[in-house]
Coordinates of C-alpha atoms in Angstrom, one line a residue:
X1 CA 40.8 -75.7 -43.4
X2 CA 43.8 -78.8 -43.6
X3 CA 47.5 -77.5 -42.8
X4 CA 47.4 -76.7 -39.0
X5 CA 50.2 -77.4 -37.2
X6 CA 50.0 -79.0 -34.3
X7 CA 51.2 -76.6 -31.8
X8 CA 49.6 -76.3 -28.5
X9 CA 45.8 -75.0 -28.4
X10 CA 46.2 -73.5 -25.6
X11 CA 42.6 -74.7 -24.2
X12 CA 42.9 -73.1 -20.7
X13 CA 42.2 -70.0 -22.8
X14 CA 38.7 -71.4 -23.5
X15 CA 37.8 -73.2 -20.2
X16 CA 37.6 -70.3 -18.0
X17 CA 33.6 -70.3 -18.8
X18 CA 32.9 -74.1 -18.2
X19 CA 33.9 -74.4 -15.4
X20 CA 31.0 -75.2 -12.2
X21 CA 31.1 -72.3 -10.7
X22 CA 31.1 -73.2 -6.6
X23 CA 31.8 -71.0 -3.6
X24 CA 34.5 -71.3 -1.7
X25 CA 35.7 -69.3 1.0
X26 CA 38.8 -66.9 0.9
X27 CA 40.5 -68.8 3.5
X28 CA 40.5 -71.8 1.2
X29 CA 40.5 -70.2 -1.9
X30 CA 44.5 -68.5 -1.0
X31 CA 44.8 -67.9 -4.8
X32 CA 48.6 -67.0 -6.0
X33 CA 47.3 -63.3 -7.4
X34 CA 50.1 -61.5 -9.7
X35 CA 51.3 -58.6 -8.3
X36 CA 52.0 -56.1 -10.9
X37 CA 51.0 -52.1 -10.9
X38 CA 49.2 -49.0 -12.2
X39 CA 51.0 -48.3 -15.6
X40 CA 50.9 -45.8 -18.7
X41 CA 50.5 -48.7 -21.9
X42 CA 51.0 -48.3 -25.8
X43 CA 47.9 -49.6 -27.3
X44 CA 48.7 -49.8 -30.7
X45 CA 49.6 -46.9 -30.6
X46 CA 47.7 -44.6 -28.0
X47 CA 48.3 -44.5 -24.2
X48 CA 46.2 -45.3 -21.6
X49 CA 46.2 -45.8 -17.9
X50 CA 46.2 -49.4 -16.5
X51 CA 45.0 -50.1 -13.1
X52 CA 45.9 -53.5 -11.7
X53 CA 45.9 -55.5 -8.6
X54 CA 48.8 -54.4 -7.2
X55 CA 47.3 -51.0 -6.8
X56 CA 44.4 -52.3 -4.5
X57 CA 45.4 -54.9 -2.2
X58 CA 43.2 -56.7 0.1
X59 CA 44.0 -54.0 2.9
X60 CA 43.7 -50.7 1.1
X61 CA 40.5 -51.4 -0.5
X62 CA 39.1 -52.9 2.7
X63 CA 40.2 -49.7 4.1
X64 CA 38.2 -47.8 1.9
X65 CA 35.3 -49.2 2.6
X66 CA 35.5 -50.0 6.0
X67 CA 32.3 -47.8 6.7
X68 CA 30.6 -48.8 3.7
X69 CA 27.9 -51.6 3.3
X70 CA 27.5 -53.0 -0.2
X71 CA 24.1 -53.8 -1.6
X72 CA 24.0 -55.9 -4.2
X73 CA 21.0 -55.9 -6.1
X74 CA 20.2 -58.9 -8.6
X75 CA 21.3 -62.4 -8.0
X76 CA 22.1 -63.3 -11.8
X77 CA 25.2 -64.9 -13.2
X78 CA 27.1 -60.9 -12.9
X79 CA 25.4 -59.6 -10.0
X80 CA 26.1 -63.5 -8.2
X81 CA 29.6 -63.7 -8.9
X82 CA 30.5 -60.1 -8.3
X83 CA 29.0 -60.7 -4.8
X84 CA 30.4 -64.0 -4.0
X85 CA 33.8 -62.6 -5.0
X86 CA 33.8 -59.6 -2.6
X87 CA 32.2 -61.6 0.1
X88 CA 35.6 -63.5 -0.2
X89 CA 37.8 -60.4 -0.3
X90 CA 36.5 -59.4 3.1
X91 CA 34.2 -57.1 1.9
X92 CA 30.6 -56.3 4.0
X93 CA 28.4 -56.9 1.2
X94 CA 24.8 -58.4 1.4
X95 CA 22.3 -59.2 -0.7
X96 CA 19.1 -58.0 -2.1
X97 CA 16.4 -59.8 -3.8
X98 CA 13.2 -60.9 -3.9
X99 CA 12.5 -63.5 -0.9
X100 CA 11.3 -66.7 -2.3
X101 CA 12.0 -65.6 -5.8
X102 CA 14.2 -67.4 -8.1
X103 CA 17.3 -66.2 -7.2
X104 CA 16.4 -66.7 -3.0
X105 CA 17.2 -70.3 -2.8
X106 CA 20.2 -70.3 -5.1
X107 CA 21.6 -67.3 -2.6
X108 CA 20.8 -69.6 0.1
X109 CA 22.8 -72.7 -1.7
X110 CA 26.0 -70.0 -1.9
X111 CA 25.7 -69.5 1.9
X112 CA 23.9 -66.3 2.3
X113 CA 22.4 -66.0 5.5
X114 CA 18.6 -64.8 5.8
X115 CA 18.6 -62.0 8.3
X116 CA 22.4 -61.4 8.2
X117 CA 23.6 -61.3 4.4
X118 CA 20.1 -62.0 2.6
X119 CA 17.7 -59.4 2.6
X120 CA 14.6 -58.3 0.4
X121 CA 14.8 -55.3 -2.0
X122 CA 13.9 -53.1 0.6
X123 CA 15.5 -54.2 3.8
X124 CA 18.5 -54.6 1.7
X125 CA 18.4 -50.8 0.2
X126 CA 17.8 -49.6 3.7
X127 CA 21.1 -51.1 5.3
X128 CA 23.1 -50.2 1.8
X129 CA 25.3 -47.1 1.4
X130 CA 26.9 -48.7 -1.9
X131 CA 23.7 -49.7 -4.3
X132 CA 25.5 -52.5 -6.3
X133 CA 22.5 -52.1 -8.9
X134 CA 23.0 -55.2 -11.6
X135 CA 19.7 -55.9 -12.5
X136 CA 18.8 -56.8 -15.9
X137 CA 18.4 -53.3 -18.0
X138 CA 14.1 -54.4 -17.9
X139 CA 14.6 -54.9 -15.2
X140 CA 16.5 -51.3 -13.3
X141 CA 13.7 -49.9 -15.4
X142 CA 11.1 -51.5 -13.7
X143 CA 12.8 -51.2 -10.1
X144 CA 13.8 -48.1 -10.3
X145 CA 10.8 -46.1 -8.5
X146 CA 11.7 -48.6 -5.6
X147 CA 15.5 -48.2 -5.6
X148 CA 15.8 -44.2 -5.8
X149 CA 13.8 -43.5 -2.5
X150 CA 16.9 -44.7 -1.0
X151 CA 19.4 -42.8 -3.1
X152 CA 19.4 -40.8 -0.2
X153 CA 23.1 -37.6 0.3
X154 CA 25.9 -39.5 0.6
X155 CA 25.5 -42.6 -1.1
X156 CA 26.7 -44.5 -3.7
X157 CA 25.2 -45.8 -7.1
X158 CA 27.2 -48.4 -8.6
X159 CA 26.3 -50.5 -12.1
X160 CA 28.2 -52.6 -14.4
X161 CA 26.6 -51.4 -17.6
X162 CA 25.9 -48.0 -18.6
X163 CA 22.9 -49.2 -20.4
X164 CA 20.0 -47.2 -18.0
X165 CA 22.0 -44.0 -17.0
X166 CA 23.0 -43.2 -20.8
X167 CA 19.3 -43.9 -22.2
X168 CA 17.5 -42.5 -19.0
X169 CA 14.8 -41.1 -21.3
X170 CA 14.2 -44.3 -21.8
X171 CA 14.6 -46.0 -19.0
X172 CA 13.5 -43.3 -16.6
X173 CA 16.7 -44.1 -14.8
X174 CA 18.3 -40.7 -13.6
X175 CA 20.7 -40.8 -10.6
X176 CA 20.2 -38.1 -7.9
X177 CA 22.0 -35.2 -8.1
X178 CA 24.4 -35.7 -4.7
X179 CA 25.6 -39.3 -5.0
X180 CA 28.5 -40.8 -6.3
X181 CA 27.5 -42.5 -9.6
X182 CA 30.2 -45.4 -10.9
X183 CA 30.9 -48.1 -12.8
X184 CA 32.5 -51.4 -13.3
X185 CA 32.3 -53.7 -16.3
X186 CA 34.2 -56.9 -16.2
X187 CA 34.3 -57.6 -19.7
X188 CA 32.6 -61.3 -19.7
X189 CA 29.6 -63.1 -18.0
X190 CA 29.1 -63.5 -14.5
X191 CA 30.5 -67.0 -14.8
X192 CA 33.8 -65.7 -16.1
X193 CA 34.0 -63.7 -13.5
X194 CA 33.5 -66.1 -10.5
X195 CA 35.5 -68.7 -12.1
X196 CA 38.9 -66.7 -13.2
X197 CA 38.6 -65.3 -9.5
X198 CA 38.7 -68.8 -8.0
X199 CA 41.2 -70.0 -9.9
X200 CA 43.1 -67.1 -8.7
X201 CA 43.2 -65.0 -11.8
X202 CA 41.1 -62.1 -13.2
X203 CA 39.3 -61.0 -15.7
X204 CA 40.0 -57.2 -17.3
X205 CA 37.1 -54.7 -16.6
X206 CA 36.4 -51.1 -17.6
X207 CA 35.6 -48.4 -15.3
X208 CA 34.0 -45.1 -15.3
X209 CA 32.9 -42.4 -13.2
X210 CA 29.1 -40.4 -14.1
X211 CA 28.7 -38.7 -11.1
X212 CA 31.8 -37.9 -8.5
X213 CA 30.2 -35.7 -5.0
X214 CA 32.5 -37.4 -2.4
X215 CA 35.7 -36.4 -4.6
X216 CA 36.9 -40.0 -3.9
X217 CA 34.5 -41.5 -6.8
X218 CA 37.8 -42.5 -9.2
X219 CA 40.1 -44.0 -6.6
X220 CA 36.3 -46.0 -5.3
X221 CA 35.3 -47.7 -8.5
X222 CA 39.1 -48.6 -9.0
X223 CA 39.3 -50.2 -5.6
X224 CA 35.9 -52.2 -5.8
X225 CA 36.5 -53.1 -9.6
X226 CA 39.3 -55.1 -8.6
X227 CA 37.8 -56.5 -5.1
X228 CA 35.2 -57.6 -7.5
X229 CA 37.5 -59.6 -9.0
X230 CA 38.9 -57.7 -11.6
X231 CA 42.3 -58.6 -12.8
X232 CA 43.0 -54.9 -14.3
X233 CA 40.8 -52.0 -15.1
X234 CA 41.0 -49.5 -17.9
X235 CA 39.3 -46.4 -18.2
X236 CA 36.6 -45.4 -19.8
X237 CA 32.8 -43.1 -20.2
X238 CA 29.3 -44.5 -19.3
X239 CA 28.1 -43.5 -22.8
X240 CA 31.5 -45.1 -24.4
X241 CA 31.2 -48.6 -22.7
X242 CA 27.3 -48.8 -23.4
X243 CA 28.1 -48.5 -27.2
X244 CA 30.9 -50.3 -27.0
X245 CA 29.1 -53.4 -25.2
X246 CA 25.5 -53.2 -27.0
X247 CA 27.9 -53.0 -30.4
X248 CA 30.1 -56.0 -29.2
X249 CA 27.2 -58.4 -28.6
X250 CA 25.3 -57.7 -30.9
X251 CA 28.5 -58.6 -33.6
X252 CA 31.5 -60.2 -33.2
X253 CA 31.2 -61.5 -29.9
X254 CA 27.9 -63.4 -30.6
X255 CA 25.4 -61.9 -33.2
X256 CA 27.6 -62.0 -36.3
X257 CA 29.7 -65.0 -35.0
X258 CA 26.8 -67.0 -35.1
X259 CA 25.3 -65.5 -38.2
X260 CA 28.9 -66.1 -39.7
X261 CA 28.7 -70.0 -38.9
X262 CA 25.6 -70.5 -40.1
X263 CA 26.5 -68.9 -43.3
X264 CA 29.5 -71.0 -44.0
X265 CA 27.4 -74.4 -42.9
X266 CA 24.8 -73.8 -45.1
X267 CA 27.2 -73.2 -47.9
X268 CA 29.1 -76.6 -47.7
X269 CA 25.5 -78.5 -46.7
X270 CA 24.5 -77.0 -50.1
X271 CA 27.0 -78.4 -51.6
X272 CA 27.4 -81.7 -50.2
X273 CA 29.3 -81.5 -47.1
X274 CA 28.3 -84.7 -44.4
X275 CA 27.5 -82.2 -41.3
X276 CA 30.0 -83.6 -39.5
X277 CA 32.1 -82.5 -41.6
X278 CA 30.5 -78.9 -42.0
X279 CA 30.4 -78.3 -38.5
X280 CA 34.3 -79.5 -38.2
X281 CA 35.2 -77.4 -40.6
X282 CA 33.0 -74.2 -39.4
X283 CA 32.9 -74.1 -35.5
X284 CA 35.0 -77.2 -33.9
X285 CA 38.6 -76.1 -35.5
X286 CA 37.4 -72.5 -34.3
X287 CA 37.1 -72.9 -30.8
X288 CA 39.0 -75.5 -30.5
X289 CA 42.1 -74.8 -32.4
X290 CA 42.1 -71.5 -33.8
X291 CA 40.4 -69.4 -31.7
X292 CA 42.7 -70.2 -28.4
X293 CA 45.6 -69.4 -30.8
X294 CA 43.9 -65.7 -31.6
X295 CA 43.8 -65.0 -27.7
X296 CA 47.3 -66.4 -26.9
X297 CA 49.3 -64.3 -29.3
X298 CA 47.1 -62.4 -32.2
X299 CA 45.7 -62.9 -35.6
X300 CA 49.5 -63.0 -36.8
X301 CA 50.7 -65.5 -34.9
X302 CA 48.1 -68.2 -35.7
X303 CA 48.2 -67.6 -39.5
X304 CA 51.5 -68.3 -39.2
X305 CA 51.1 -71.5 -37.6
X306 CA 49.1 -72.7 -40.2
X307 CA 49.7 -73.7 -43.4
X308 CA 50.7 -71.7 -46.4
X309 CA 47.9 -72.5 -48.5
X310 CA 45.5 -71.7 -45.4
X311 CA 47.7 -68.5 -45.0
X312 CA 47.3 -67.5 -48.5
X313 CA 43.8 -67.9 -48.6
X314 CA 43.4 -65.8 -44.8
X315 CA 45.4 -62.9 -46.5
X316 CA 43.6 -62.4 -49.8
X317 CA 39.9 -63.4 -48.4
X318 CA 39.7 -61.3 -45.2
X319 CA 39.8 -57.8 -46.8
X320 CA 36.6 -58.9 -48.4
X321 CA 34.9 -59.7 -45.4
X322 CA 35.7 -56.5 -43.9
X323 CA 34.9 -54.3 -46.7
X324 CA 31.1 -56.5 -47.0
X325 CA 31.2 -56.6 -43.0
X326 CA 32.4 -52.8 -42.2
X327 CA 28.8 -51.3 -43.5
X328 CA 26.9 -53.5 -41.0
X329 CA 28.7 -52.4 -38.2
X330 CA 28.4 -49.1 -38.9
X331 CA 24.4 -49.6 -39.2
X332 CA 24.8 -51.5 -36.0
X333 CA 26.5 -48.5 -34.0
X334 CA 24.4 -45.9 -35.1
X335 CA 21.4 -48.4 -34.2
X336 CA 23.2 -48.1 -31.1
X337 CA 23.8 -44.8 -30.8
X338 CA 20.3 -43.5 -31.8
X339 CA 18.9 -45.9 -29.1
X340 CA 16.6 -47.9 -30.9
X341 CA 18.7 -51.4 -29.1
X342 CA 17.9 -49.6 -25.8
X343 CA 14.3 -49.4 -26.6
X344 CA 14.1 -52.8 -28.4
X345 CA 15.8 -54.7 -25.9
X346 CA 13.2 -52.3 -23.2
X347 CA 10.0 -53.4 -24.8
X348 CA 10.7 -56.8 -25.6
X349 CA 12.6 -57.9 -22.5
X350 CA 9.8 -55.9 -19.8
X351 CA 7.5 -58.3 -21.3
X352 CA 5.3 -60.7 -18.9
X353 CA 6.4 -63.9 -21.0
X354 CA 9.7 -62.5 -22.2
X355 CA 11.2 -65.9 -20.5
X356 CA 8.9 -68.2 -22.8
X357 CA 9.2 -65.9 -25.7
X358 CA 13.4 -66.0 -25.3
X359 CA 13.9 -70.2 -24.7
X360 CA 12.0 -70.8 -28.1
X361 CA 14.3 -68.5 -29.6
X362 CA 17.3 -70.4 -28.2
X363 CA 15.3 -73.5 -29.1
X364 CA 15.5 -72.8 -32.7
X365 CA 19.6 -72.2 -32.4
X366 CA 19.3 -75.9 -30.3
X367 CA 17.4 -77.6 -32.6
X368 CA 19.0 -76.8 -36.0
X369 CA 21.3 -79.0 -38.0
X370 CA 24.1 -77.1 -36.8
X371 CA 24.3 -76.6 -33.1
X372 CA 22.9 -80.4 -33.6
X373 CA 25.7 -81.8 -35.0
X374 CA 28.0 -79.8 -32.4
X375 CA 26.6 -82.0 -29.3
X376 CA 27.7 -85.2 -31.3
X377 CA 30.7 -83.6 -32.2
X378 CA 31.3 -82.2 -29.1
X379 CA 30.9 -85.7 -27.2
X380 CA 33.6 -87.0 -29.3
X381 CA 36.3 -84.9 -27.2
X382 CA 38.8 -87.2 -25.9
X383 CA 38.3 -85.7 -22.3
X384 CA 34.3 -86.2 -23.1
X385 CA 34.4 -89.9 -23.6

């Protein structure tokens, strides 16, 4: 697209998820956190409560959990990011992973010490009072029989996705009735959770309570969400978090965006445009110029900072795309709600050759002409010279 005004692209809005995910001690960070408080805000005409960092300063969440041991199960991107943030925020957190497995060395490199705050899964479970169940959704199904006996009366089960509990008929994950069950779902990858924390910022997240046996579950999940690195939190339910998360991943956030990129790129190539031109007009300008403007001040502001020709075309065509896409999203939501997407995820992700099969699927994307052209285009950015 031509005619975009030379306004700031605010690249920092996209840079958070590409920073190196290094571990830094709490004393070394000293981030300049914003200090806003609990608010009731108008979201497009609907009033909602928002919990912010100043509602739970370090001394408050440390006091709330002074008698607890937080047991992080799983050291993928989300478990790692939250565990490191909790440690840097002065929380008593231990990590439980398969000894000498793929994540064990990563945990050692991050400064976790065997026998002190790094244990095999059973030992960690025996020590934990708040079990942070951040294995993959398929992994939660497979590990539940090992975890459940440790969820004794008075303990807390913490998750960052409601998948396994909402779809418990398929996952088998049914929490005991005498424990708190809470959810904090940061709205981004664990890498972003960590990087924004290191920048002194904080990702947004949602919180929910499934079971409140202690009478303090709401306060505890809000405090734990802030301690784990969230900058602000909004309220939801396990069901709504699960449905919206699955729809978003398959839709605008990942699945749809790849489909839209590919469709436009293919049409441009079929009409004689070069790979460099097709990629720039499809992906590069979107991610580097226009999406940061949307993130900064909204779609209308991005439109306002483009040429009149671009404005007219976008305003005329977006209703056509909305009409074409809405039935697909309605089908997607129905497939999520009826459990079909859950069952497919568990089935495919539980196969012994899952990682090998996944790599083959990702390789199809990686080796496509569009994304091979993208490698060359990204290499031409001034900061990469």
